[in-house]
């Protein structure tokens, strides 16, 4: 059986059949795991933070790109497309991924995410908490506000 495990949310894992085209797999992952609009670009990374870049191979089967029974982490790519616009490769922004959290997609504790919303060792990746990135100052003020209550 050909399947992959996609880690997302708060330690949630979902199995997906990889015997389909990469575009269909990404669409199925978005439908099942994502809680945001279709303008957000998603991809998968391995546990080491290597982005799989499935969007580059929309007509290849996912099993040609991903290993059988591979554990992947769902990431949001740092590029947004306007609705109805076509992607111009000469004007593309960086595709460094960001792990997500709080009702969306998460790095699942793997590559691209750290506990408490700090930055990770993956280039261009960061965790998001409540839709906002927590910096050291934000974490301290959030922690202080919680103590005062």
PDB file of C-alpha atoms in Angstrom:
ATOM      1  CA  UNK A   1       0.000   0.000   0.000  1.00  0.00           C
ATOM      2  CA  UNK A   2       1.291   3.443  -0.894  1.00  0.00           C
ATOM      3  CA  UNK A   3       0.552   6.121   1.655  1.00  0.00           C
ATOM      4  CA  UNK A   4       2.193   8.982   3.488  1.00  0.00           C
ATOM      5  CA  UNK A   5       1.579  10.420   6.922  1.00  0.00           C
ATOM      6  CA  UNK A   6       1.034  14.181   7.001  1.00  0.00           C
ATOM      7  CA  UNK A   7       1.610  15.884  10.354  1.00  0.00           C
ATOM      8  CA  UNK A   8      -0.399  19.055  10.967  1.00  0.00           C
ATOM      9  CA  UNK A   9      -2.296  20.931  13.676  1.00  0.00           C
ATOM     10  CA  UNK A  10      -1.608  20.159  17.308  1.00  0.00           C
ATOM     11  CA  UNK A  11       0.128  16.778  16.925  1.00  0.00           C
ATOM     12  CA  UNK A  12      -2.420  15.510  14.387  1.00  0.00           C
ATOM     13  CA  UNK A  13      -1.404  12.961  11.764  1.00  0.00           C
ATOM     14  CA  UNK A  14      -3.472  12.084   8.696  1.00  0.00           C
ATOM     15  CA  UNK A  15      -2.830   9.336   6.149  1.00  0.00           C
ATOM     16  CA  UNK A  16      -3.035  10.083   2.431  1.00  0.00           C
ATOM     17  CA  UNK A  17      -2.839   7.792  -0.574  1.00  0.00           C
ATOM     18  CA  UNK A  18       0.091   8.873  -2.722  1.00  0.00           C
ATOM     19  CA  UNK A  19      -1.006   6.918  -5.789  1.00  0.00           C
ATOM     20  CA  UNK A  20      -2.326  10.081  -7.472  1.00  0.00           C
ATOM     21  CA  UNK A  21      -0.993  13.193  -9.164  1.00  0.00           C
ATOM     22  CA  UNK A  22       0.839  15.684  -6.943  1.00  0.00           C
ATOM     23  CA  UNK A  23      -1.755  18.390  -7.657  1.00  0.00           C
ATOM     24  CA  UNK A  24      -4.572  16.058  -6.537  1.00  0.00           C
ATOM     25  CA  UNK A  25      -2.662  15.109  -3.375  1.00  0.00           C
ATOM     26  CA  UNK A  26      -2.104  18.756  -2.423  1.00  0.00           C
ATOM     27  CA  UNK A  27      -5.797  19.490  -3.065  1.00  0.00           C
ATOM     28  CA  UNK A  28      -6.841  16.558  -0.838  1.00  0.00           C
ATOM     29  CA  UNK A  29      -4.445  17.670   1.910  1.00  0.00           C
ATOM     30  CA  UNK A  30      -5.802  21.232   1.715  1.00  0.00           C
ATOM     31  CA  UNK A  31      -9.407  19.991   1.909  1.00  0.00           C
ATOM     32  CA  UNK A  32      -8.764  17.744   4.902  1.00  0.00           C
ATOM     33  CA  UNK A  33      -6.135  19.579   6.914  1.00  0.00           C
ATOM     34  CA  UNK A  34      -6.276  23.310   6.177  1.00  0.00           C
ATOM     35  CA  UNK A  35      -8.472  25.947   7.717  1.00  0.00           C
ATOM     36  CA  UNK A  36      -7.684  28.875   5.431  1.00  0.00           C
ATOM     37  CA  UNK A  37      -8.435  30.155   1.952  1.00  0.00           C
ATOM     38  CA  UNK A  38      -7.350  28.694  -1.341  1.00  0.00           C
ATOM     39  CA  UNK A  39      -4.947  31.585  -1.964  1.00  0.00           C
ATOM     40  CA  UNK A  40      -2.524  30.076   0.580  1.00  0.00           C
ATOM     41  CA  UNK A  41       0.100  27.833  -0.982  1.00  0.00           C
ATOM     42  CA  UNK A  42       0.905  24.603   0.832  1.00  0.00           C
ATOM     43  CA  UNK A  43       3.589  21.983   0.407  1.00  0.00           C
ATOM     44  CA  UNK A  44       5.189  19.170   2.351  1.00  0.00           C
ATOM     45  CA  UNK A  45       8.585  18.860   3.976  1.00  0.00           C
ATOM     46  CA  UNK A  46      10.366  15.897   5.480  1.00  0.00           C
ATOM     47  CA  UNK A  47      11.414  15.658   9.135  1.00  0.00           C
ATOM     48  CA  UNK A  48      14.714  17.376   8.316  1.00  0.00           C
ATOM     49  CA  UNK A  49      12.940  20.420   6.854  1.00  0.00           C
ATOM     50  CA  UNK A  50      13.613  19.668   3.181  1.00  0.00           C
ATOM     51  CA  UNK A  51      10.694  21.051   1.169  1.00  0.00           C
ATOM     52  CA  UNK A  52       9.303  18.491  -1.305  1.00  0.00           C
ATOM     53  CA  UNK A  53       8.140  21.175  -3.772  1.00  0.00           C
ATOM     54  CA  UNK A  54       5.208  19.111  -5.045  1.00  0.00           C
ATOM     55  CA  UNK A  55       3.853  22.155  -6.905  1.00  0.00           C
ATOM     56  CA  UNK A  56       6.691  21.811  -9.421  1.00  0.00           C
ATOM     57  CA  UNK A  57       5.438  18.352 -10.428  1.00  0.00           C
ATOM     58  CA  UNK A  58       1.638  18.662 -10.753  1.00  0.00           C
ATOM     59  CA  UNK A  59       1.319  15.904 -13.369  1.00  0.00           C
ATOM     60  CA  UNK A  60       3.714  13.394 -11.778  1.00  0.00           C
ATOM     61  CA  UNK A  61       2.334  10.842  -9.367  1.00  0.00           C
ATOM     62  CA  UNK A  62       3.139  11.624  -5.754  1.00  0.00           C
ATOM     63  CA  UNK A  63       4.708   8.193  -5.282  1.00  0.00           C
ATOM     64  CA  UNK A  64       7.401   9.246  -7.790  1.00  0.00           C
ATOM     65  CA  UNK A  65       8.316  12.214  -5.591  1.00  0.00           C
ATOM     66  CA  UNK A  66       7.610  10.907  -2.068  1.00  0.00           C
ATOM     67  CA  UNK A  67       8.891   7.727  -0.442  1.00  0.00           C
ATOM     68  CA  UNK A  68       6.379   5.046   0.537  1.00  0.00           C
ATOM     69  CA  UNK A  69       5.157   5.484   4.138  1.00  0.00           C
ATOM     70  CA  UNK A  70       7.084   8.736   4.469  1.00  0.00           C
ATOM     71  CA  UNK A  71       6.312  11.045   7.377  1.00  0.00           C
ATOM     72  CA  UNK A  72       5.789  14.576   6.047  1.00  0.00           C
ATOM     73  CA  UNK A  73       5.090  17.903   7.698  1.00  0.00           C
ATOM     74  CA  UNK A  74       2.500  20.220   6.168  1.00  0.00           C
ATOM     75  CA  UNK A  75       3.836  23.728   5.591  1.00  0.00           C
ATOM     76  CA  UNK A  76       2.496  26.980   4.198  1.00  0.00           C
ATOM     77  CA  UNK A  77       4.757  28.471   1.553  1.00  0.00           C
ATOM     78  CA  UNK A  78       5.704  32.137   1.953  1.00  0.00           C
ATOM     79  CA  UNK A  79       3.988  33.247  -1.245  1.00  0.00           C
ATOM     80  CA  UNK A  80       0.364  34.251  -1.788  1.00  0.00           C
ATOM     81  CA  UNK A  81      -1.438  34.402  -5.094  1.00  0.00           C
ATOM     82  CA  UNK A  82      -4.232  36.810  -5.844  1.00  0.00           C
ATOM     83  CA  UNK A  83      -7.447  35.033  -6.784  1.00  0.00           C
ATOM     84  CA  UNK A  84      -7.619  34.392 -10.508  1.00  0.00           C
ATOM     85  CA  UNK A  85      -4.045  35.481 -11.179  1.00  0.00           C
ATOM     86  CA  UNK A  86      -1.501  33.380 -12.979  1.00  0.00           C
ATOM     87  CA  UNK A  87       1.897  32.792 -11.462  1.00  0.00           C
ATOM     88  CA  UNK A  88       4.700  34.646 -13.218  1.00  0.00           C
ATOM     89  CA  UNK A  89       7.915  32.706 -12.623  1.00  0.00           C
ATOM     90  CA  UNK A  90      10.034  35.839 -13.089  1.00  0.00           C
ATOM     91  CA  UNK A  91       8.170  37.579 -10.259  1.00  0.00           C
ATOM     92  CA  UNK A  92       7.932  34.687  -7.786  1.00  0.00           C
ATOM     93  CA  UNK A  93       8.761  35.380  -4.192  1.00  0.00           C
ATOM     94  CA  UNK A  94      10.781  33.100  -1.956  1.00  0.00           C
ATOM     95  CA  UNK A  95       9.221  29.697  -1.401  1.00  0.00           C
ATOM     96  CA  UNK A  96      10.653  29.168   2.064  1.00  0.00           C
ATOM     97  CA  UNK A  97       7.970  27.410   4.112  1.00  0.00           C
ATOM     98  CA  UNK A  98       6.448  28.366   7.421  1.00  0.00           C
ATOM     99  CA  UNK A  99       4.915  25.952   9.894  1.00  0.00           C
ATOM    100  CA  UNK A 100       1.393  26.791  11.007  1.00  0.00           C
ATOM    101  CA  UNK A 101      -0.593  26.319  14.160  1.00  0.00           C
ATOM    102  CA  UNK A 102      -3.909  27.168  15.825  1.00  0.00           C
ATOM    103  CA  UNK A 103      -6.679  25.737  13.690  1.00  0.00           C
ATOM    104  CA  UNK A 104      -4.636  25.738  10.548  1.00  0.00           C
ATOM    105  CA  UNK A 105      -1.730  23.581   9.617  1.00  0.00           C
ATOM    106  CA  UNK A 106       1.254  22.996  11.808  1.00  0.00           C
ATOM    107  CA  UNK A 107       4.779  21.897  11.570  1.00  0.00           C
ATOM    108  CA  UNK A 108       3.461  19.149  13.856  1.00  0.00           C
ATOM    109  CA  UNK A 109       6.443  19.393  16.142  1.00  0.00           C
ATOM    110  CA  UNK A 110       8.725  18.435  13.279  1.00  0.00           C
ATOM    111  CA  UNK A 111      10.720  20.625  10.952  1.00  0.00           C
ATOM    112  CA  UNK A 112       9.621  24.222  10.758  1.00  0.00           C
ATOM    113  CA  UNK A 113       8.065  24.422  14.198  1.00  0.00           C
ATOM    114  CA  UNK A 114       9.157  24.781  17.777  1.00  0.00           C
ATOM    115  CA  UNK A 115       7.291  24.746  21.043  1.00  0.00           C
ATOM    116  CA  UNK A 116       6.210  28.185  22.172  1.00  0.00           C
ATOM    117  CA  UNK A 117       6.302  29.793  18.751  1.00  0.00           C
ATOM    118  CA  UNK A 118      10.038  30.459  18.569  1.00  0.00           C
ATOM    119  CA  UNK A 119      12.030  30.308  15.408  1.00  0.00           C
ATOM    120  CA  UNK A 120      13.415  27.033  14.122  1.00  0.00           C
ATOM    121  CA  UNK A 121      16.600  25.976  12.407  1.00  0.00           C
ATOM    122  CA  UNK A 122      14.828  25.585   9.063  1.00  0.00           C
ATOM    123  CA  UNK A 123      15.642  28.570   6.855  1.00  0.00           C
ATOM    124  CA  UNK A 124      12.631  30.809   6.417  1.00  0.00           C
ATOM    125  CA  UNK A 125      10.452  28.751   8.753  1.00  0.00           C
ATOM    126  CA  UNK A 126       8.697  29.872  11.895  1.00  0.00           C
ATOM    127  CA  UNK A 127       5.838  28.765  14.068  1.00  0.00           C
ATOM    128  CA  UNK A 128       2.665  30.746  14.293  1.00  0.00           C
ATOM    129  CA  UNK A 129       0.480  30.952  17.370  1.00  0.00           C
ATOM    130  CA  UNK A 130      -3.075  32.224  17.086  1.00  0.00           C
ATOM    131  CA  UNK A 131      -2.356  33.513  13.612  1.00  0.00           C
ATOM    132  CA  UNK A 132       0.502  35.713  14.876  1.00  0.00           C
ATOM    133  CA  UNK A 133       4.188  34.993  15.122  1.00  0.00           C
ATOM    134  CA  UNK A 134       5.356  35.238  18.719  1.00  0.00           C
ATOM    135  CA  UNK A 135       8.713  36.925  19.117  1.00  0.00           C
ATOM    136  CA  UNK A 136      10.692  36.846  22.340  1.00  0.00           C
ATOM    137  CA  UNK A 137       9.133  40.155  23.472  1.00  0.00           C
ATOM    138  CA  UNK A 138       5.617  39.007  22.550  1.00  0.00           C
ATOM    139  CA  UNK A 139       6.109  35.769  24.443  1.00  0.00           C
ATOM    140  CA  UNK A 140       7.264  37.625  27.558  1.00  0.00           C
ATOM    141  CA  UNK A 141       4.374  40.100  27.502  1.00  0.00           C
ATOM    142  CA  UNK A 142       1.881  37.281  26.803  1.00  0.00           C
ATOM    143  CA  UNK A 143       3.359  35.297  29.705  1.00  0.00           C
ATOM    144  CA  UNK A 144       3.270  38.365  31.994  1.00  0.00           C
ATOM    145  CA  UNK A 145      -0.349  39.110  31.095  1.00  0.00           C
ATOM    146  CA  UNK A 146      -1.296  35.529  31.889  1.00  0.00           C
ATOM    147  CA  UNK A 147       0.380  35.722  35.315  1.00  0.00           C
ATOM    148  CA  UNK A 148      -1.444  38.953  36.243  1.00  0.00           C
ATOM    149  CA  UNK A 149      -4.872  37.396  35.800  1.00  0.00           C
TER     150      UNK A 149
END
